[in-house]
Short mmCIF file of C-alpha atoms and ligand atoms in Angstrom, two decimals:
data_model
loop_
_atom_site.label_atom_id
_atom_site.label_comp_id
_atom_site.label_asym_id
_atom_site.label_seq_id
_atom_site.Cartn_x
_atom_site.Cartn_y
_atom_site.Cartn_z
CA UNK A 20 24.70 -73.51 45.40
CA UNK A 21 22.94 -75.44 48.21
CA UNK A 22 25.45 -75.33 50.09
CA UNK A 23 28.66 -73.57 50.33
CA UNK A 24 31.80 -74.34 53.19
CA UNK A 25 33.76 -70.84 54.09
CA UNK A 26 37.23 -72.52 56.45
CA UNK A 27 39.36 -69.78 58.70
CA UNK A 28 35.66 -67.90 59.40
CA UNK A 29 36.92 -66.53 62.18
CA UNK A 30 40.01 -65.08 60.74
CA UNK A 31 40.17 -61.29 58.56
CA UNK A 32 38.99 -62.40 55.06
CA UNK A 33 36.57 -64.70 56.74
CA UNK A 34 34.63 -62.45 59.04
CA UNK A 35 35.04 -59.69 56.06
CA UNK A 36 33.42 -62.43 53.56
CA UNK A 37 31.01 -63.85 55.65
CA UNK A 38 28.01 -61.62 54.77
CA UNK A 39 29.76 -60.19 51.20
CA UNK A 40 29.12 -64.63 50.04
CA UNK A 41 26.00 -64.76 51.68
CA UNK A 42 23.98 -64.62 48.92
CA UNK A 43 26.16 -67.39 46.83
CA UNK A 44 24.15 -70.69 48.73
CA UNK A 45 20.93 -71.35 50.47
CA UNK A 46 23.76 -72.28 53.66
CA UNK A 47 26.61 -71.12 53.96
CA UNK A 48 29.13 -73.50 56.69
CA UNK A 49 31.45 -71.67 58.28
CA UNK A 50 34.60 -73.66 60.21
CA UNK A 51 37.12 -72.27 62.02
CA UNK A 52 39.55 -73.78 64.70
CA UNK A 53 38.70 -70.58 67.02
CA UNK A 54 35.32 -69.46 68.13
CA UNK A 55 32.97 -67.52 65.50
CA UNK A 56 30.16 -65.62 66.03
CA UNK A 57 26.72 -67.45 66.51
CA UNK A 58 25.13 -68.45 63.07
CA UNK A 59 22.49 -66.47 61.52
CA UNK A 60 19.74 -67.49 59.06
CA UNK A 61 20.76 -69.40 56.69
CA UNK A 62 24.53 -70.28 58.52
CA UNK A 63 25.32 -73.00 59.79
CA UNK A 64 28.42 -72.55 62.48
CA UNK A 65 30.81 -75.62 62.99
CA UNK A 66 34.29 -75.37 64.56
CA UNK A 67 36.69 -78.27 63.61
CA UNK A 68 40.77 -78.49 63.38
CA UNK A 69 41.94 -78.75 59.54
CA UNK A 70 44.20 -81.35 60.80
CA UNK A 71 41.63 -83.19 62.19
CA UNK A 72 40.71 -85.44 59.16
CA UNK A 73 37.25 -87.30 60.38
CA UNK A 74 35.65 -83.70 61.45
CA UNK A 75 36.91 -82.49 57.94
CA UNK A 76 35.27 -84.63 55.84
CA UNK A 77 31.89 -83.94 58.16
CA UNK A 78 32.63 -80.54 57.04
CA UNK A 79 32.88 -81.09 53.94
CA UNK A 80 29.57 -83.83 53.40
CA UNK A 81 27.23 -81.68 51.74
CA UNK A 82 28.84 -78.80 50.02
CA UNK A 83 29.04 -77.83 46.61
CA UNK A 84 31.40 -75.54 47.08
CA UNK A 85 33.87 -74.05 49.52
CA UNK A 86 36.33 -70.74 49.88
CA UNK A 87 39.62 -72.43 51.91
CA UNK A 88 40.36 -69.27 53.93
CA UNK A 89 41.65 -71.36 56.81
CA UNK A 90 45.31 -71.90 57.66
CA UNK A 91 48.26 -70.32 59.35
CA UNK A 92 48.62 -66.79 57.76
CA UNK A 93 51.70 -65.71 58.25
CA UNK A 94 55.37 -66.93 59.08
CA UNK A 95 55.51 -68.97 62.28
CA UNK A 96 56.96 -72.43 63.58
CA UNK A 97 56.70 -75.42 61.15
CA UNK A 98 54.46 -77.46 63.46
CA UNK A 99 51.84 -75.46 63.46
CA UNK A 100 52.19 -74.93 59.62
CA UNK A 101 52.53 -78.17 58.95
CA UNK A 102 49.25 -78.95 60.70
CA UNK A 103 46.92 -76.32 58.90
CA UNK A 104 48.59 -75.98 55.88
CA UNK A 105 49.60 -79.24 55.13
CA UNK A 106 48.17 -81.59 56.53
CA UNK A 107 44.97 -79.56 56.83
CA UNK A 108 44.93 -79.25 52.73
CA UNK A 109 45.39 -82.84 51.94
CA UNK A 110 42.15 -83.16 54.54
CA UNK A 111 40.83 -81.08 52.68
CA UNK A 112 41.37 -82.52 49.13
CA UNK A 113 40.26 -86.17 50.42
CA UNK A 114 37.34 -85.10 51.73
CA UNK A 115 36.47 -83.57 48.74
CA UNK A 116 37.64 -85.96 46.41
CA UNK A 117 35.21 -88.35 48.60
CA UNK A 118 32.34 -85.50 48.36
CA UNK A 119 31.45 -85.37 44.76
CA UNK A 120 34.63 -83.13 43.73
CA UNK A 121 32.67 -79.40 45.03
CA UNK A 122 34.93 -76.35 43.34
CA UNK A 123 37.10 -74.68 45.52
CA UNK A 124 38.72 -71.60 46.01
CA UNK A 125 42.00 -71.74 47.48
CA UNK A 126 43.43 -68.83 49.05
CA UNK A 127 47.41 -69.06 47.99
CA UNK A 128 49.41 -66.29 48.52
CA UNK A 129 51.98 -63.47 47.36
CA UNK A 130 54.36 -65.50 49.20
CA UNK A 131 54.97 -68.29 47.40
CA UNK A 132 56.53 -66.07 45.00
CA UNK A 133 57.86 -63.69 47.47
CA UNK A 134 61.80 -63.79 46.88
CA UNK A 135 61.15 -62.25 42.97
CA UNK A 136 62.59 -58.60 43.04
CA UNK A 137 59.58 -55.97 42.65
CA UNK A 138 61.46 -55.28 38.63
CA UNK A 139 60.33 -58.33 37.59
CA UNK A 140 56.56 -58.32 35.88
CA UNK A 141 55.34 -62.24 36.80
CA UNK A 142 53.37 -64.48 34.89
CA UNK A 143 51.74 -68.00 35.95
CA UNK A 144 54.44 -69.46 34.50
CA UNK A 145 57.41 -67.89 36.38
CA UNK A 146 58.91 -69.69 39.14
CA UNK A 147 58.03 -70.42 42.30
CA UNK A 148 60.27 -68.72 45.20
CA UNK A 149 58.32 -68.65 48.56
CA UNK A 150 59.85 -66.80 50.73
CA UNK A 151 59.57 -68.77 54.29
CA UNK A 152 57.87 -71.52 55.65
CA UNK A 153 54.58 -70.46 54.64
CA UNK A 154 55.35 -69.50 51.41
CA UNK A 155 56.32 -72.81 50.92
CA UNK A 156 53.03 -74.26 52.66
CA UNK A 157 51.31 -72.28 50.15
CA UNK A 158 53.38 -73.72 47.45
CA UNK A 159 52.09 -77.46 48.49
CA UNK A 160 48.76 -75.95 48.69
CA UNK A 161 48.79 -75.06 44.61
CA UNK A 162 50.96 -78.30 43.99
CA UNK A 163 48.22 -80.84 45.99
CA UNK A 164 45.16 -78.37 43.87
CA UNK A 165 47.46 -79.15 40.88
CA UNK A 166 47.74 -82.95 41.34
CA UNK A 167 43.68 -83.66 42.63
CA UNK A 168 42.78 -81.63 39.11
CA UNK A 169 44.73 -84.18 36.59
CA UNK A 170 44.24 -87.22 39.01
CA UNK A 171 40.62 -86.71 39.87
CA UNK A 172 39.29 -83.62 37.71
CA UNK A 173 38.89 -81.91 40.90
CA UNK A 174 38.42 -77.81 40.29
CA UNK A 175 40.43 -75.29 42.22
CA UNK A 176 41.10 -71.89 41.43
CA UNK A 177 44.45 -71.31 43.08
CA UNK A 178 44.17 -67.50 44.09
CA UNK A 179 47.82 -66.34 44.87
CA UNK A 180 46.13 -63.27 47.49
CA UNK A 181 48.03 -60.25 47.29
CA UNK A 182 47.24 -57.66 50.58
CA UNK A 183 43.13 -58.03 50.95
CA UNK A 184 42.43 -55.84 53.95
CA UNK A 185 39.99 -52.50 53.76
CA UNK A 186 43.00 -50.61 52.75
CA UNK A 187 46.45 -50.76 52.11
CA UNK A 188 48.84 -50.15 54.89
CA UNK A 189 52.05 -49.47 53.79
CA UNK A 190 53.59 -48.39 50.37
CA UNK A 191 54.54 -51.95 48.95
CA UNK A 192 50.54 -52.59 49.48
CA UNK A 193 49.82 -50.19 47.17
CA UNK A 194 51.12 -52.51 44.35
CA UNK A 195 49.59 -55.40 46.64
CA UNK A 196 46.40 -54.39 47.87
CA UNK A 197 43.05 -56.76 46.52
CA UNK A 198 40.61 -55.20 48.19
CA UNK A 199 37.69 -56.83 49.19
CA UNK A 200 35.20 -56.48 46.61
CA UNK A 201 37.53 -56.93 43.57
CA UNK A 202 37.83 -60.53 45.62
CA UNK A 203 33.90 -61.00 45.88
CA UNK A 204 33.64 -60.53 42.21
CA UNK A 205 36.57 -63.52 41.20
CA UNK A 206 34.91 -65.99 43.40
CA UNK A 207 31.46 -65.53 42.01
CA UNK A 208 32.83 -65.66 38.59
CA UNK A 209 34.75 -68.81 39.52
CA UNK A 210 31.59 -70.15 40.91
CA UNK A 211 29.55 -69.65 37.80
CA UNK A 212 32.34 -70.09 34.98
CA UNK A 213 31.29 -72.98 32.55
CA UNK A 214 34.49 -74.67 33.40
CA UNK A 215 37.15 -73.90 35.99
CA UNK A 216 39.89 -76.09 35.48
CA UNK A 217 42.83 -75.21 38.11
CA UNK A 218 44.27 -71.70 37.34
CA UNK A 219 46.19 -69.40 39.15
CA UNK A 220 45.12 -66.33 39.52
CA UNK A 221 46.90 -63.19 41.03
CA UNK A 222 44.59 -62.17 43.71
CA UNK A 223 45.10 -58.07 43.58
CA UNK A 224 43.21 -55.06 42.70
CA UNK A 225 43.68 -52.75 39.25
CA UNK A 226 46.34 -50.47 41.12
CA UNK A 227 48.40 -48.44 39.64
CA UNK A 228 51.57 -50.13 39.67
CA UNK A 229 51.55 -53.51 39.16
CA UNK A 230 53.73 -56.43 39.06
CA UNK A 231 51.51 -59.70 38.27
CA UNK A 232 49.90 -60.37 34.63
CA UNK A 233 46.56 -61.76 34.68
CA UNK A 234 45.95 -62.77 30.87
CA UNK A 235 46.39 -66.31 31.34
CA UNK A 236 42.86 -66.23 33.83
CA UNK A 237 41.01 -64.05 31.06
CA UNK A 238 38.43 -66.49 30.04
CA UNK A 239 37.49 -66.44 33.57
CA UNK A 240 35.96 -63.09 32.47
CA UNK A 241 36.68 -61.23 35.49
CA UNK A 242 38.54 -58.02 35.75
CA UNK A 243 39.58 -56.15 38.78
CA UNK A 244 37.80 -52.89 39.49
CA UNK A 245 39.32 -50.76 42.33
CA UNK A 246 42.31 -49.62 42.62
CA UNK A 247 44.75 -48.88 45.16
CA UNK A 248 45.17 -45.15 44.00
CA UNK A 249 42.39 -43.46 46.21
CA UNK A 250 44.76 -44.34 49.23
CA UNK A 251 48.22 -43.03 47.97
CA UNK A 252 48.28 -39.75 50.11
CA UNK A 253 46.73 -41.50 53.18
CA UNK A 254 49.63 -43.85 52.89
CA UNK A 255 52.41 -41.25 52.15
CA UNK A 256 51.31 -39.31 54.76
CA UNK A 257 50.56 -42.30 57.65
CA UNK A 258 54.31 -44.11 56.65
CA UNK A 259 57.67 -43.42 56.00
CA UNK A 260 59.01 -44.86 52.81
CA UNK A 261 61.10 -48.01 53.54
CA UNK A 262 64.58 -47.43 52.52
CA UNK A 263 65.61 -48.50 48.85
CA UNK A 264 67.28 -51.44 50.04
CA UNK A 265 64.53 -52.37 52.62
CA UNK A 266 63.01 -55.93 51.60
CA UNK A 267 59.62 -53.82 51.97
CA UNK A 268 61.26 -51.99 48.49
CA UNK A 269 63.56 -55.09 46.61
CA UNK A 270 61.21 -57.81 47.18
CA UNK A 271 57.63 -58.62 46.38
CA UNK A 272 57.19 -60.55 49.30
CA UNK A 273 58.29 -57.79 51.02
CA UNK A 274 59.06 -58.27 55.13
CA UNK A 275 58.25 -61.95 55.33
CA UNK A 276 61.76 -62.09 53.30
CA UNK A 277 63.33 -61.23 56.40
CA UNK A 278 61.49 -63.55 58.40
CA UNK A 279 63.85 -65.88 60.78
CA UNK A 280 62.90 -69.56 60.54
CA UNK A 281 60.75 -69.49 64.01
CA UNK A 282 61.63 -72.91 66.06
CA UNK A 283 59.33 -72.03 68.63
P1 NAI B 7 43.75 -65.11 59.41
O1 NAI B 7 44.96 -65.62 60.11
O2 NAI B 7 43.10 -63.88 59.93
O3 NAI B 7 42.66 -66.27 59.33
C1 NAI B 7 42.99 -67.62 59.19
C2 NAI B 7 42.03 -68.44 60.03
O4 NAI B 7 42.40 -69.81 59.92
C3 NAI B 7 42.09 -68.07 61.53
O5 NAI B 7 40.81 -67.67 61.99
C4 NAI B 7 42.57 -69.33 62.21
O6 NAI B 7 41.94 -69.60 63.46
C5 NAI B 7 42.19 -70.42 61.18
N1 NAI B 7 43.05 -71.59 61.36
C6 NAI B 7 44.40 -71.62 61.57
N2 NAI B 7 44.80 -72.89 61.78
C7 NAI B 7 43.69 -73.66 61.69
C8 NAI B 7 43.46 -75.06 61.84
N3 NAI B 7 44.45 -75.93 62.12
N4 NAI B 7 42.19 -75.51 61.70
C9 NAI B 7 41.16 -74.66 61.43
N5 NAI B 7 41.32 -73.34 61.29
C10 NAI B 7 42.58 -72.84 61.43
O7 NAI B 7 44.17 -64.89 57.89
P2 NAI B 7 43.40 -64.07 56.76
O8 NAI B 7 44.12 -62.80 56.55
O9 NAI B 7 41.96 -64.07 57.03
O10 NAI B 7 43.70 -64.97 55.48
C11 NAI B 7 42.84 -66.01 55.09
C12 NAI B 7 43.58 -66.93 54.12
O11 NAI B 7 44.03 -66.18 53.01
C13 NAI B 7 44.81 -67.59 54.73
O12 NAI B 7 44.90 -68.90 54.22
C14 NAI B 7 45.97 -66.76 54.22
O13 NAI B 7 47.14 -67.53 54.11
C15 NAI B 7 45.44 -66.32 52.87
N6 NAI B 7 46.00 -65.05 52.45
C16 NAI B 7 45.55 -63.89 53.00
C17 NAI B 7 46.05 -62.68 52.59
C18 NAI B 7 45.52 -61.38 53.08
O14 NAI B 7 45.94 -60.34 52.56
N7 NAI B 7 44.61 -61.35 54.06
C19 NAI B 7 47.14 -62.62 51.58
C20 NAI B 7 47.53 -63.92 51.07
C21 NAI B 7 46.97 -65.08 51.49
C1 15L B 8 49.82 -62.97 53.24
O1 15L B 8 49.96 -64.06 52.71
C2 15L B 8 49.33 -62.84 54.62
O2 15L B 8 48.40 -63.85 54.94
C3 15L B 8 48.71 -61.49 54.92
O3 15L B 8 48.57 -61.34 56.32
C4 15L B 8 49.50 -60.32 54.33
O4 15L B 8 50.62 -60.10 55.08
C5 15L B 8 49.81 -60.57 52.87
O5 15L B 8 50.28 -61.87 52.58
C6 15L B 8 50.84 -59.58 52.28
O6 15L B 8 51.80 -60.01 51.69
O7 15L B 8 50.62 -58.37 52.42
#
């Protein structure tokens, strides 16, 4: 690519991606709401509001692709959700729809599927239960991807993120945990598959137990590689099991189940 747009650059999977993608463009843009570090050769450093829709579709003019890591990450308030998350997407999707269509990678999440017990073995085609407020931002995320792709032909590959940090940090992120180079891998191939279309694709490592099937993102020809296993004892050892009836052990969403609906 010529050019390639990284949003939320300033947050975790941002600053963890923003050398791992180098290589993917001749520029890479990185945007963020909060201050980044200074750009290096070949970055180009711009910091906009999602909800701001004129300085989104300046950040968009020019890509051919972009990795939407930007957004409220976790539960909180609806305002604030509202403004990233939904608002900020349909920016996002204008400004691309006015940009030539550039693929994107959109970083769902775990949660909009959180309230399914940790029995159940998901497919794509199970239902949606988000689990809070952000769940369900995540939900309109996938729906708006859905919608631009039959309307417009746009390309998204709707990544439904398990855990990605370094490591996993408790025992339910041992089924969860995508680490970061299993996610490197699925965007290139997403980048470079012949066609893309708009599938959703459980963002989450080869671990050892495993609740999300995958098959239905095969022709994507990416498999995960690591696996959460190399970090069992350090998480036995560093936590105490949550109790059996702990939403950390019923659901997949784990904690955010238990979330309150924050008003302010
Ligand atoms: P993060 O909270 O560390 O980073 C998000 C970034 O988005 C922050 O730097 C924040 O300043 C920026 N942002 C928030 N509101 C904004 C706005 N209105 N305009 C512009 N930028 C704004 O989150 P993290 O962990 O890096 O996650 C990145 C994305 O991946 C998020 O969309 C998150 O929902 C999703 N995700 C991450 C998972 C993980 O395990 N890290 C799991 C599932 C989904
Ligand atoms: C998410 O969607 C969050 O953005 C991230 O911070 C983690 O908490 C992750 O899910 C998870 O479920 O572990």
């Amino acid at each position: 690519m010529k050019r390639l747009l990284i949003t939320g650059a300033a947050g975790g999977l941002g600053r963890m991606m923003r050398t791992r993608l180098a290589h993917m463009a001749d520029t890479i843009r990185l945007s963020d709401l909060a201050e980044m570090e200074p750009a290096g050769d070949g970055e180009e450093v711009v910091q906009a509001d999602l909800a701001d829709e004129a300085a989104v579709h300046d950040l968009v003019k020019g890509c051919d692709g972009i990795v939407h890591f930007g957004g409220v990450s976790v539960e909180q308030p609806f305002d604030p959700i509202c403004d990233a998350n939904i608002r900020g997407v349909y920016n996002l999707y204008e400004a691309a729809r006015a940009n030539g269509n550039p693929r994107i990678i959109f970083a769902s999440s775990n949660h909009t599927i959180g309230f399914h017990t940790q029995d159940r073995h998901l497919s794509v085609d199970d239902p949606m239960k988000p689990d809070g407020l952000y769940g369900v931002s995540k939900c309109f995320g996938e729906a708006m991807a859905s919608m631009y792709h039959a309307k417009f032909g746009q390309e998204t590959a709707l990544v439904r993120i398990g855990s990605c940090f370094p490591e996993p940090r408790n025992h339910r992120m041992l089924a969860t945990w995508f680490s970061p180079d299993d996610f490197v891998s699925l965007i290139e191939c997403c980048f470079r598959a012949p066609r893309l279309g708009c599938p959703i694709i459980w963002g989450v490592s080869d671990n050892d137990e495993q609740w999300w099937d995958n098959s239905a993102a095969r022709y994507l020809g990416w498999r995960a590689k690591d696996s959460s296993a190399r970090f069992r004892n350090k998480v036995n050892a560093e936590n105490a099991r949550p109790a059996p009836d702990a939403p950390d052990a019923v659901y997949q969403g784990g904690a955010f189940t238990a979330e309150p609906i924050h008003r302010d």
